[in-house]
Amino acid sequence: RSVPEAAMAAERPCSLFALSAAAVSRSMAALERDVWALPGHLLRGLLPLLTVFHLERAEDAARRAGVSTQPIWRKLWDDVMKTRPPNSESITCWRKKFLETFFSNVLHGVLDVSSDWRLNDRHFSPLLHSSPHVSQLTLCNMLQGAVELTAEHNHKVLENLAGSLRILKFQHLLSCDQSIRRSLVLLLHRLIHHGSVSQVSMCSWPVPDTVLLVLILSMSAGFWRSGNALAYHSSPCGLCREEDKAQSQESAQEGAERGCNAEREGSGGENHKGSPEEVEARVNSVLSGPRSPPLGNPACEETSSEAPCDHTSIQGGSSLRSSSEQLSCHPVPRKTRRRLKPAAGRKRRSLRRSRGHYADPEDLYDFVFTVAREDNSGLLDKIRTTEGENTENWTSSSPGSPCTGHAGCKKRGGPAGIFSLKAAHRFRSVSTLELFSVPLTGETCRALSNLLSSWVSLENLVLSYNGLHANISCILSGLRALSRHPECRFRVLRVSDMFSHMPCMELVRYVLSALPQLHTLSVSFDLKNHLEGSRPEENPSCSEAEIPESCLEVLEIRFPREPLHTAFLLPVLKASKSLQQLSLDSATLPCPQELGLLLEVLKEYTPNLKKLSFHDVNLAEHQKEVLLLLQDPGLQEITFSFCRLFESSTAEFLSEIINTVKRNSSLKSLKLPGNRLGNHRLIALADIFSEDSSSSLCQLDVSSNCIKPDGLLEFTKKLEGHIQQRGGQIPFTHLRLFQNWLDQDAETAQEALRRLKAVCSVVNDSWDSSQAFADYISVM
C-alpha cells in the first residue's frame, strides 16, 4: 500500500474526510496550489498525510492559516530517526532538525527512503529538496559524501549548500586516494571560498593523514592556487573565472588611466620609463587579476647578519632561543630580501608556465608540500613533485616565519611550513577552527602556525586533546604574529589536553602577554606531564612579571590537580580589568588562607566580574569565604560544583546560606551540583523564595545531589506555598535536576515534575540511578 492509506489502515472504518485527504495526497502534484488555499481546519487534517517534500512546501500556507507543523515534524523524527536528539529541549524548529538529519543520512546511505512512504516521492530529489535547510554537515571515513556532492548530477545541491551551510565537520577520517582529495578540494573551494561556511571542525582522527590534514587547514584559511587551477568537471571554476575577468578589466582600466596621466605629465617634463621588472609585474597583474595584498608573516630573528633566513631551502637553519624570546619577531634586513630575488624570478617563470586552464595532477600535492615541509624521511617520501617547477612556484619569495627555533618546533630540517602569500590567491576563509582529538606533530604545528600568522578572519580557535606538549609555543607564535595585523579579529582561544607541558598559570600569563586582544581564554589539562620531573616547575619570579593590559572578559582554567597560588594569578587579574567571568576547576588550595586572599584580589582588581565558578575544589573548610561570595553585590552567577560544601558543615551553615541569598538582590543564578544536598537540604532551599525574601534568583541547579522523588515533591509543595503568599509572583524560572534518584518512585516523581512545570521550566533526564551506582562500585 502506497501513500497514506497504510497510515489510516489501523483507523477503519475511514471517515469521508480521511478518504478524501488520502486521495488529495496522492494527487498533490496537480492539486498543490489548490490545497494551499484550503482553510485552516481542513489543512490541519491534511498535513500529516503528506510526504516530507510536500509538507516542507506547505510551511508558508500553514503559517498563513495559523497551523503549526512542528508536532508533525516531531512525530516524523520519532517515527523515522527513532532516536532522541541531544539537547532536544533546546530545539526550536523540528522541521529544520529533521530535514538536516534527513539530508545527512541519505548522503551517507544510512537511511533508505523507500522504507517509509512519507520519504519517497518520484517528483523530488531527497538531497536537492532538503539541502536548503542544512546549516551543519559532517563528512566522515573515506569522504564518500564529498565525492557524491561534487558529482555532476548534484551540482544544484552543492549550490544550495554554498548558501545555507555554516558548519562543516570532519570525523573519523581515513586516508584516501588523490581522486577523492580532488573532490574534497572542489567541495571546500565551493563551500568556503565561494560559500558561507564559517566554521570547520575536525574530530576523532587518531592517525591523521598529513597531506589531507594540511589540505583542509590551508583551504579553511583561504589559501589555494588561482581559480583556473580548480577545474570542475573539466572546466575552470566559473566563479573564479568571473571574478578574475572583472578584476582584470578593472586593472586594465586603471592601468590605462595611469598611462594617460603619465603621458600628460611626460609632455611637460622628462619621460620616465619603468624597469623591465616593473613592466612585467604590471602585465602579470592585468593577465591574472589583482590579488589580495600579501599579509606579511613576521620575520625570523637571525643570530648573524651573514646568515639570512632563506626559507627557499629545505635545509635552512634555525636559531635556538630562550623561552622569553620564543615569540619575539623582528623585521628582516633588506639585504636578505635582495638575496631572494632569484627565487622570485623563478616564481614568475613558473607562473607563466602554469597559466593553463586545467590543473596538473600533481598540483594538489605540490600545494601541500609547500605548506608543510618535512625532511626527506617524512613528508617528502609521501609527496612526489616535479623539481624546479611547481615546488619553487610555491616557495616563499619573502623570508620570515612566525615559528622558529624553540624546542617544540626544532628539527634537523629547519623551520617548515613556509607559505607564500604572494604565489597564492587569497580566498574567503572561515572564522572558527576546531580540532578535537586530532594529534598534531611538530610539522603540522608549524604548518598551522604559518597559516595562523595571516588568518585575519579567524575569531575562534579550539585545540582539544592534540598532544601539543612543547609545540604549543609554535601555535602561540603564529597567533602572536596574527595579533599584530591591523585587521586581526582573533578573540577566543580554547586549549585542552591530557598532559600539561608547563604549569597552568605560566601558560595563561604566556598567552595573555602574546595575545592582549583576547576576549576568552580557556586552558584545561587532565594531568601533569606523564614523565615525572620532565615538566618545569612554576617560577616564583614569574609572579612578579607585569602583563600588558588585556581585553580579557572570560577566563577558564582547569588545573591538573595543581595548587592555586593567588600570587601567580595576581598579574593576570591586574591586567584583566574587563574580566566578567572566572572559572577555576580542579585546583587545590595550598593553605586555609589562600581562598580569602583570592577573594580580596578579585574584589580589588576585577570590578566587572559577574560570574564566578568553582568546580571540584574542596571548600568544605571555607564556609566563611563561601558566605562572602554569596553576599557579593557584583556577582550575578555563582557556581559551586562538586565542592563538598556540606561535608563537614552544620545545620546553621545551610541557614546562613539561605539567609544570605535571600538578602542578595543581584544574584540571578546559583548552581550547586554534586554537593550531596539530599532531600532535607533541598526542601530548606525553598525558603529562598519566602515572603520576606528580596532575592532575584532566577535559576537553581541541584543536579547530582541524591534527591529522591518524595523530597522533590515536598520542595514543590513548599515552593507553591511561598508563591501563594507572594501573590503568585516570584522571579524563579529555571530548575535543573539532572542525575538525581527520581527513578526510585516514578509516580511520585511524575507528580512533582508536573506541579513544578506549572511554576518554572524544569530540565531533567531519565537517569538510571541503580546502574550508575553499579558503575561506581565497579571502578572503586
PDB file of N, CA, C and O in Angstrom, residues 202-265:
ATOM      1  N   MET A 202      37.354  19.410  13.012  1.00  0.00           N
ATOM      2  CA  MET A 202      37.867  18.062  12.769  1.00  0.00           C
ATOM      3  C   MET A 202      37.958  17.346  14.114  1.00  0.00           C
ATOM      4  O   MET A 202      38.479  17.914  15.072  1.00  0.00           O
ATOM      5  N   CYS A 203      37.454  16.131  14.160  1.00  0.00           N
ATOM      6  CA  CYS A 203      37.470  15.412  15.441  1.00  0.00           C
ATOM      7  C   CYS A 203      37.671  13.912  15.229  1.00  0.00           C
ATOM      8  O   CYS A 203      37.367  13.369  14.160  1.00  0.00           O
ATOM      9  N   SER A 204      38.202  13.278  16.261  1.00  0.00           N
ATOM     10  CA  SER A 204      38.395  11.822  16.301  1.00  0.00           C
ATOM     11  C   SER A 204      39.154  11.325  15.079  1.00  0.00           C
ATOM     12  O   SER A 204      38.654  10.533  14.279  1.00  0.00           O
ATOM     13  N   TRP A 205      40.380  11.781  14.956  1.00  0.00           N
ATOM     14  CA  TRP A 205      41.260  11.372  13.849  1.00  0.00           C
ATOM     15  C   TRP A 205      42.571  10.923  14.465  1.00  0.00           C
ATOM     16  O   TRP A 205      43.553  11.655  14.485  1.00  0.00           O
ATOM     17  N   PRO A 206      42.626   9.689  15.003  1.00  0.00           N
ATOM     18  CA  PRO A 206      43.787   9.256  15.797  1.00  0.00           C
ATOM     19  C   PRO A 206      45.109   9.286  15.043  1.00  0.00           C
ATOM     20  O   PRO A 206      46.148   9.605  15.609  1.00  0.00           O
ATOM     21  N   VAL A 207      45.097   8.921  13.743  1.00  0.00           N
ATOM     22  CA  VAL A 207      46.329   8.927  12.951  1.00  0.00           C
ATOM     23  C   VAL A 207      46.056   9.753  11.691  1.00  0.00           C
ATOM     24  O   VAL A 207      45.755   9.206  10.634  1.00  0.00           O
ATOM     25  N   PRO A 208      46.158  11.056  11.791  1.00  0.00           N
ATOM     26  CA  PRO A 208      45.786  11.894  10.653  1.00  0.00           C
ATOM     27  C   PRO A 208      46.757  11.763   9.485  1.00  0.00           C
ATOM     28  O   PRO A 208      47.970  11.629   9.679  1.00  0.00           O
ATOM     29  N   ASP A 209      46.212  11.786   8.282  1.00  0.00           N
ATOM     30  CA  ASP A 209      46.999  11.847   7.054  1.00  0.00           C
ATOM     31  C   ASP A 209      47.524  13.279   6.932  1.00  0.00           C
ATOM     32  O   ASP A 209      46.748  14.225   6.821  1.00  0.00           O
ATOM     33  N   THR A 210      48.830  13.442   6.955  1.00  0.00           N
ATOM     34  CA  THR A 210      49.420  14.773   6.972  1.00  0.00           C
ATOM     35  C   THR A 210      48.988  15.610   5.776  1.00  0.00           C
ATOM     36  O   THR A 210      48.631  16.786   5.909  1.00  0.00           O
ATOM     37  N   VAL A 211      49.013  15.004   4.594  1.00  0.00           N
ATOM     38  CA  VAL A 211      48.635  15.735   3.388  1.00  0.00           C
ATOM     39  C   VAL A 211      47.193  16.198   3.469  1.00  0.00           C
ATOM     40  O   VAL A 211      46.873  17.356   3.193  1.00  0.00           O
ATOM     41  N   LEU A 212      46.303  15.294   3.866  1.00  0.00           N
ATOM     42  CA  LEU A 212      44.881  15.624   3.940  1.00  0.00           C
ATOM     43  C   LEU A 212      44.615  16.671   5.014  1.00  0.00           C
ATOM     44  O   LEU A 212      43.829  17.606   4.810  1.00  0.00           O
ATOM     45  N   LEU A 213      45.281  16.541   6.161  1.00  0.00           N
ATOM     46  CA  LEU A 213      45.080  17.488   7.252  1.00  0.00           C
ATOM     47  C   LEU A 213      45.516  18.895   6.846  1.00  0.00           C
ATOM     48  O   LEU A 213      44.781  19.873   7.038  1.00  0.00           O
ATOM     49  N   VAL A 214      46.703  19.010   6.276  1.00  0.00           N
ATOM     50  CA  VAL A 214      47.196  20.332   5.886  1.00  0.00           C
ATOM     51  C   VAL A 214      46.364  20.906   4.750  1.00  0.00           C
ATOM     52  O   VAL A 214      46.151  22.116   4.671  1.00  0.00           O
ATOM     53  N   LEU A 215      45.859  20.040   3.888  1.00  0.00           N
ATOM     54  CA  LEU A 215      44.979  20.498   2.811  1.00  0.00           C
ATOM     55  C   LEU A 215      43.731  21.170   3.376  1.00  0.00           C
ATOM     56  O   LEU A 215      43.359  22.276   2.968  1.00  0.00           O
ATOM     57  N   ILE A 216      43.084  20.517   4.328  1.00  0.00           N
ATOM     58  CA  ILE A 216      41.866  21.080   4.920  1.00  0.00           C
ATOM     59  C   ILE A 216      42.175  22.376   5.661  1.00  0.00           C
ATOM     60  O   ILE A 216      41.440  23.368   5.553  1.00  0.00           O
ATOM     61  N   LEU A 217      43.283  22.382   6.422  1.00  0.00           N
ATOM     62  CA  LEU A 217      43.653  23.584   7.157  1.00  0.00           C
ATOM     63  C   LEU A 217      43.939  24.750   6.206  1.00  0.00           C
ATOM     64  O   LEU A 217      43.500  25.884   6.427  1.00  0.00           O
ATOM     65  N   SER A 218      44.663  24.471   5.138  1.00  0.00           N
ATOM     66  CA  SER A 218      45.058  25.536   4.216  1.00  0.00           C
ATOM     67  C   SER A 218      43.863  26.135   3.503  1.00  0.00           C
ATOM     68  O   SER A 218      43.737  27.360   3.386  1.00  0.00           O
ATOM     69  N   MET A 219      42.961  25.281   3.032  1.00  0.00           N
ATOM     70  CA  MET A 219      41.794  25.802   2.329  1.00  0.00           C
ATOM     71  C   MET A 219      40.829  26.484   3.300  1.00  0.00           C
ATOM     72  O   MET A 219      40.137  27.440   2.936  1.00  0.00           O
ATOM     73  N   SER A 220      40.799  26.036   4.548  1.00  0.00           N
ATOM     74  CA  SER A 220      39.992  26.728   5.557  1.00  0.00           C
ATOM     75  C   SER A 220      40.533  28.123   5.814  1.00  0.00           C
ATOM     76  O   SER A 220      39.773  29.051   6.108  1.00  0.00           O
ATOM     77  N   ALA A 221      41.852  28.278   5.707  1.00  0.00           N
ATOM     78  CA  ALA A 221      42.484  29.583   5.891  1.00  0.00           C
ATOM     79  C   ALA A 221      42.341  30.475   4.667  1.00  0.00           C
ATOM     80  O   ALA A 221      42.768  31.626   4.690  1.00  0.00           O
ATOM     81  N   GLY A 222      41.775  29.938   3.581  1.00  0.00           N
ATOM     82  CA  GLY A 222      41.507  30.749   2.408  1.00  0.00           C
ATOM     83  C   GLY A 222      42.597  30.731   1.371  1.00  0.00           C
ATOM     84  O   GLY A 222      42.568  31.526   0.435  1.00  0.00           O
ATOM     85  N   PHE A 223      43.576  29.809   1.472  1.00  0.00           N
ATOM     86  CA  PHE A 223      44.686  29.778   0.540  1.00  0.00           C
ATOM     87  C   PHE A 223      44.524  28.650  -0.468  1.00  0.00           C
ATOM     88  O   PHE A 223      44.192  27.533  -0.106  1.00  0.00           O
ATOM     89  N   TRP A 224      44.767  28.967  -1.725  1.00  0.00           N
ATOM     90  CA  TRP A 224      44.842  27.941  -2.757  1.00  0.00           C
ATOM     91  C   TRP A 224      45.346  28.584  -4.017  1.00  0.00           C
ATOM     92  O   TRP A 224      45.549  29.794  -4.088  1.00  0.00           O
ATOM     93  N   ARG A 225      45.561  27.777  -5.026  1.00  0.00           N
ATOM     94  CA  ARG A 225      46.041  28.308  -6.295  1.00  0.00           C
ATOM     95  C   ARG A 225      44.984  29.190  -6.941  1.00  0.00           C
ATOM     96  O   ARG A 225      43.879  29.326  -6.440  1.00  0.00           O
ATOM     97  N   SER A 226      45.315  29.744  -8.101  1.00  0.00           N
ATOM     98  CA  SER A 226      44.367  30.591  -8.804  1.00  0.00           C
ATOM     99  C   SER A 226      43.141  29.781  -9.184  1.00  0.00           C
ATOM    100  O   SER A 226      43.176  28.561  -9.253  1.00  0.00           O
ATOM    101  N   GLY A 227      42.045  30.482  -9.443  1.00  0.00           N
ATOM    102  CA  GLY A 227      40.789  29.808  -9.748  1.00  0.00           C
ATOM    103  C   GLY A 227      40.872  28.913 -10.956  1.00  0.00           C
ATOM    104  O   GLY A 227      40.160  27.921 -11.056  1.00  0.00           O
ATOM    105  N   ASN A 228      41.765  29.224 -11.933  1.00  0.00           N
ATOM    106  CA  ASN A 228      41.862  28.398 -13.118  1.00  0.00           C
ATOM    107  C   ASN A 228      42.353  26.992 -12.817  1.00  0.00           C
ATOM    108  O   ASN A 228      42.135  26.074 -13.592  1.00  0.00           O
ATOM    109  N   ALA A 229      43.056  26.833 -11.703  1.00  0.00           N
ATOM    110  CA  ALA A 229      43.584  25.511 -11.360  1.00  0.00           C
ATOM    111  C   ALA A 229      42.545  24.631 -10.717  1.00  0.00           C
ATOM    112  O   ALA A 229      42.788  23.465 -10.482  1.00  0.00           O
ATOM    113  N   LEU A 230      41.380  25.174 -10.405  1.00  0.00           N
ATOM    114  CA  LEU A 230      40.322  24.391  -9.771  1.00  0.00           C
ATOM    115  C   LEU A 230      39.288  24.017 -10.822  1.00  0.00           C
ATOM    116  O   LEU A 230      38.309  24.718 -11.035  1.00  0.00           O
ATOM    117  N   ALA A 231      39.534  22.931 -11.509  1.00  0.00           N
ATOM    118  CA  ALA A 231      38.631  22.524 -12.587  1.00  0.00           C
ATOM    119  C   ALA A 231      37.433  21.785 -12.017  1.00  0.00           C
ATOM    120  O   ALA A 231      37.565  20.943 -11.143  1.00  0.00           O
ATOM    121  N   TYR A 232      36.264  22.112 -12.514  1.00  0.00           N
ATOM    122  CA  TYR A 232      35.029  21.446 -12.086  1.00  0.00           C
ATOM    123  C   TYR A 232      34.442  20.757 -13.304  1.00  0.00           C
ATOM    124  O   TYR A 232      33.944  21.411 -14.229  1.00  0.00           O
ATOM    125  N   HIS A 233      34.536  19.421 -13.347  1.00  0.00           N
ATOM    126  CA  HIS A 233      34.067  18.655 -14.492  1.00  0.00           C
ATOM    127  C   HIS A 233      34.717  19.153 -15.781  1.00  0.00           C
ATOM    128  O   HIS A 233      34.046  19.519 -16.749  1.00  0.00           O
ATOM    129  N   SER A 234      36.061  19.211 -15.764  1.00  0.00           N
ATOM    130  CA  SER A 234      36.883  19.571 -16.919  1.00  0.00           C
ATOM    131  C   SER A 234      36.730  21.014 -17.368  1.00  0.00           C
ATOM    132  O   SER A 234      37.012  21.358 -18.501  1.00  0.00           O
ATOM    133  N   SER A 235      36.243  21.874 -16.503  1.00  0.00           N
ATOM    134  CA  SER A 235      36.178  23.305 -16.828  1.00  0.00           C
ATOM    135  C   SER A 235      36.579  24.093 -15.600  1.00  0.00           C
ATOM    136  O   SER A 235      36.380  23.639 -14.481  1.00  0.00           O
ATOM    137  N   PRO A 236      37.159  25.281 -15.803  1.00  0.00           N
ATOM    138  CA  PRO A 236      37.610  26.065 -14.650  1.00  0.00           C
ATOM    139  C   PRO A 236      36.438  26.472 -13.760  1.00  0.00           C
ATOM    140  O   PRO A 236      35.287  26.480 -14.192  1.00  0.00           O
ATOM    141  N   CYS A 237      36.770  26.837 -12.501  1.00  0.00           N
ATOM    142  CA  CYS A 237      35.738  27.331 -11.581  1.00  0.00           C
ATOM    143  C   CYS A 237      35.120  28.594 -12.172  1.00  0.00           C
ATOM    144  O   CYS A 237      35.799  29.601 -12.367  1.00  0.00           O
ATOM    145  N   GLY A 238      33.815  28.549 -12.450  1.00  0.00           N
ATOM    146  CA  GLY A 238      33.147  29.676 -13.075  1.00  0.00           C
ATOM    147  C   GLY A 238      33.185  30.926 -12.231  1.00  0.00           C
ATOM    148  O   GLY A 238      33.349  32.037 -12.748  1.00  0.00           O
ATOM    149  N   LEU A 239      33.052  30.759 -10.906  1.00  0.00           N
ATOM    150  CA  LEU A 239      33.054  31.925 -10.023  1.00  0.00           C
ATOM    151  C   LEU A 239      34.417  32.602 -10.026  1.00  0.00           C
ATOM    152  O   LEU A 239      34.515  33.835 -10.074  1.00  0.00           O
ATOM    153  N   CYS A 240      35.493  31.796  -9.982  1.00  0.00           N
ATOM    154  CA  CYS A 240      36.836  32.378 -10.026  1.00  0.00           C
ATOM    155  C   CYS A 240      37.072  33.059 -11.366  1.00  0.00           C
ATOM    156  O   CYS A 240      37.661  34.139 -11.437  1.00  0.00           O
ATOM    157  N   ARG A 241      36.597  32.419 -12.439  1.00  0.00           N
ATOM    158  CA  ARG A 241      36.807  32.972 -13.776  1.00  0.00           C
ATOM    159  C   ARG A 241      36.115  34.316 -13.920  1.00  0.00           C
ATOM    160  O   ARG A 241      36.670  35.275 -14.455  1.00  0.00           O
ATOM    161  N   GLU A 242      34.891  34.412 -13.395  1.00  0.00           N
ATOM    162  CA  GLU A 242      34.168  35.680 -13.471  1.00  0.00           C
ATOM    163  C   GLU A 242      34.843  36.762 -12.643  1.00  0.00           C
ATOM    164  O   GLU A 242      34.962  37.916 -13.066  1.00  0.00           O
ATOM    165  N   GLU A 243      35.313  36.376 -11.434  1.00  0.00           N
ATOM    166  CA  GLU A 243      35.986  37.352 -10.583  1.00  0.00           C
ATOM    167  C   GLU A 243      37.282  37.834 -11.231  1.00  0.00           C
ATOM    168  O   GLU A 243      37.577  39.023 -11.250  1.00  0.00           O
ATOM    169  N   ASP A 244      38.067  36.884 -11.790  1.00  0.00           N
ATOM    170  CA  ASP A 244      39.319  37.266 -12.428  1.00  0.00           C
ATOM    171  C   ASP A 244      39.075  38.175 -13.627  1.00  0.00           C
ATOM    172  O   ASP A 244      39.806  39.136 -13.863  1.00  0.00           O
ATOM    173  N   LYS A 245      38.021  37.854 -14.389  1.00  0.00           N
ATOM    174  CA  LYS A 245      37.710  38.671 -15.568  1.00  0.00           C
ATOM    175  C   LYS A 245      37.351  40.089 -15.161  1.00  0.00           C
ATOM    176  O   LYS A 245      37.835  41.069 -15.726  1.00  0.00           O
ATOM    177  N   ALA A 246      36.489  40.207 -14.119  1.00  0.00           N
ATOM    178  CA  ALA A 246      36.076  41.535 -13.663  1.00  0.00           C
ATOM    179  C   ALA A 246      37.256  42.315 -13.097  1.00  0.00           C
ATOM    180  O   ALA A 246      37.434  43.508 -13.367  1.00  0.00           O
ATOM    181  N   GLN A 247      38.096  41.619 -12.310  1.00  0.00           N
ATOM    182  CA  GLN A 247      39.245  42.296 -11.724  1.00  0.00           C
ATOM    183  C   GLN A 247      40.269  42.686 -12.786  1.00  0.00           C
ATOM    184  O   GLN A 247      40.891  43.744 -12.708  1.00  0.00           O
ATOM    185  N   SER A 248      40.434  41.831 -13.815  1.00  0.00           N
ATOM    186  CA  SER A 248      41.378  42.149 -14.881  1.00  0.00           C
ATOM    187  C   SER A 248      40.931  43.371 -15.667  1.00  0.00           C
ATOM    188  O   SER A 248      41.730  44.241 -16.008  1.00  0.00           O
ATOM    189  N   GLN A 249      39.617  43.432 -15.933  1.00  0.00           N
ATOM    190  CA  GLN A 249      39.091  44.598 -16.641  1.00  0.00           C
ATOM    191  C   GLN A 249      39.281  45.866 -15.828  1.00  0.00           C
ATOM    192  O   GLN A 249      39.663  46.915 -16.351  1.00  0.00           O
ATOM    193  N   GLU A 250      39.034  45.756 -14.522  1.00  0.00           N
ATOM    194  CA  GLU A 250      39.212  46.918 -13.649  1.00  0.00           C
ATOM    195  C   GLU A 250      40.674  47.343 -13.607  1.00  0.00           C
ATOM    196  O   GLU A 250      40.999  48.534 -13.681  1.00  0.00           O
ATOM    197  N   SER A 251      41.586  46.354 -13.539  1.00  0.00           N
ATOM    198  CA  SER A 251      43.011  46.676 -13.504  1.00  0.00           C
ATOM    199  C   SER A 251      43.459  47.299 -14.819  1.00  0.00           C
ATOM    200  O   SER A 251      44.260  48.234 -14.845  1.00  0.00           O
ATOM    201  N   ALA A 252      42.940  46.759 -15.938  1.00  0.00           N
ATOM    202  CA  ALA A 252      43.304  47.307 -17.237  1.00  0.00           C
ATOM    203  C   ALA A 252      42.851  48.757 -17.375  1.00  0.00           C
ATOM    204  O   ALA A 252      43.569  49.614 -17.899  1.00  0.00           O
ATOM    205  N   GLN A 253      41.627  49.012 -16.867  1.00  0.00           N
ATOM    206  CA  GLN A 253      41.107  50.380 -16.926  1.00  0.00           C
ATOM    207  C   GLN A 253      41.954  51.326 -16.081  1.00  0.00           C
ATOM    208  O   GLN A 253      42.301  52.433 -16.500  1.00  0.00           O
ATOM    209  N   GLU A 254      42.324  50.859 -14.869  1.00  0.00           N
ATOM    210  CA  GLU A 254      43.171  51.693 -14.019  1.00  0.00           C
ATOM    211  C   GLU A 254      44.529  51.913 -14.651  1.00  0.00           C
ATOM    212  O   GLU A 254      45.098  53.013 -14.614  1.00  0.00           O
ATOM    213  N   GLY A 255      45.061  50.860 -15.302  1.00  0.00           N
ATOM    214  CA  GLY A 255      46.350  50.994 -15.962  1.00  0.00           C
ATOM    215  C   GLY A 255      46.307  51.982 -17.109  1.00  0.00           C
ATOM    216  O   GLY A 255      47.229  52.764 -17.320  1.00  0.00           O
ATOM    217  N   ALA A 256      45.190  51.928 -17.861  1.00  0.00           N
ATOM    218  CA  ALA A 256      45.048  52.869 -18.970  1.00  0.00           C
ATOM    219  C   ALA A 256      44.972  54.308 -18.463  1.00  0.00           C
ATOM    220  O   ALA A 256      45.562  55.229 -19.043  1.00  0.00           O
ATOM    221  N   GLU A 257      44.236  54.496 -17.346  1.00  0.00           N
ATOM    222  CA  GLU A 257      44.133  55.839 -16.776  1.00  0.00           C
ATOM    223  C   GLU A 257      45.498  56.334 -16.302  1.00  0.00           C
ATOM    224  O   GLU A 257      45.866  57.486 -16.517  1.00  0.00           O
ATOM    225  N   ARG A 258      46.259  55.420 -15.672  1.00  0.00           N
ATOM    226  CA  ARG A 258      47.590  55.812 -15.222  1.00  0.00           C
ATOM    227  C   ARG A 258      48.492  56.144 -16.398  1.00  0.00           C
ATOM    228  O   ARG A 258      49.314  57.052 -16.361  1.00  0.00           O
ATOM    229  N   GLY A 259      48.318  55.377 -17.519  1.00  0.00           N
ATOM    230  CA  GLY A 259      49.119  55.643 -18.706  1.00  0.00           C
ATOM    231  C   GLY A 259      48.830  57.004 -19.302  1.00  0.00           C
ATOM    232  O   GLY A 259      49.731  57.735 -19.711  1.00  0.00           O
ATOM    233  N   CYS A 260      47.537  57.363 -19.318  1.00  0.00           N
ATOM    234  CA  CYS A 260      47.163  58.683 -19.837  1.00  0.00           C
ATOM    235  C   CYS A 260      47.744  59.794 -18.972  1.00  0.00           C
ATOM    236  O   CYS A 260      48.262  60.799 -19.465  1.00  0.00           O
ATOM    237  N   ASN A 261      47.663  59.591 -17.667  1.00  0.00           N
ATOM    238  CA  ASN A 261      48.219  60.595 -16.761  1.00  0.00           C
ATOM    239  C   ASN A 261      49.725  60.726 -16.952  1.00  0.00           C
ATOM    240  O   ASN A 261      50.290  61.825 -16.924  1.00  0.00           O
ATOM    241  N   ALA A 262      50.385  59.589 -17.171  1.00  0.00           N
ATOM    242  CA  ALA A 262      51.835  59.618 -17.354  1.00  0.00           C
ATOM    243  C   ALA A 262      52.206  60.355 -18.630  1.00  0.00           C
ATOM    244  O   ALA A 262      53.194  61.091 -18.682  1.00  0.00           O
ATOM    245  N   GLU A 263      51.379  60.158 -19.691  1.00  0.00           N
ATOM    246  CA  GLU A 263      51.668  60.858 -20.941  1.00  0.00           C
ATOM    247  C   GLU A 263      51.550  62.362 -20.778  1.00  0.00           C
ATOM    248  O   GLU A 263      52.349  63.136 -21.267  1.00  0.00           O
ATOM    249  N   ARG A 264      50.452  62.753 -20.042  1.00  0.00           N
ATOM    250  CA  ARG A 264      50.250  64.189 -19.827  1.00  0.00           C
ATOM    251  C   ARG A 264      51.396  64.778 -19.013  1.00  0.00           C
ATOM    252  O   ARG A 264      51.867  65.876 -19.270  1.00  0.00           O
ATOM    253  N   GLU A 265      51.847  64.006 -17.998  1.00  0.00           N
ATOM    254  CA  GLU A 265      52.953  64.507 -17.198  1.00  0.00           C
ATOM    255  C   GLU A 265      54.248  64.524 -18.007  1.00  0.00           C
ATOM    256  O   GLU A 265      55.074  65.425 -17.905  1.00  0.00           O
TER     257      GLU A 265
END
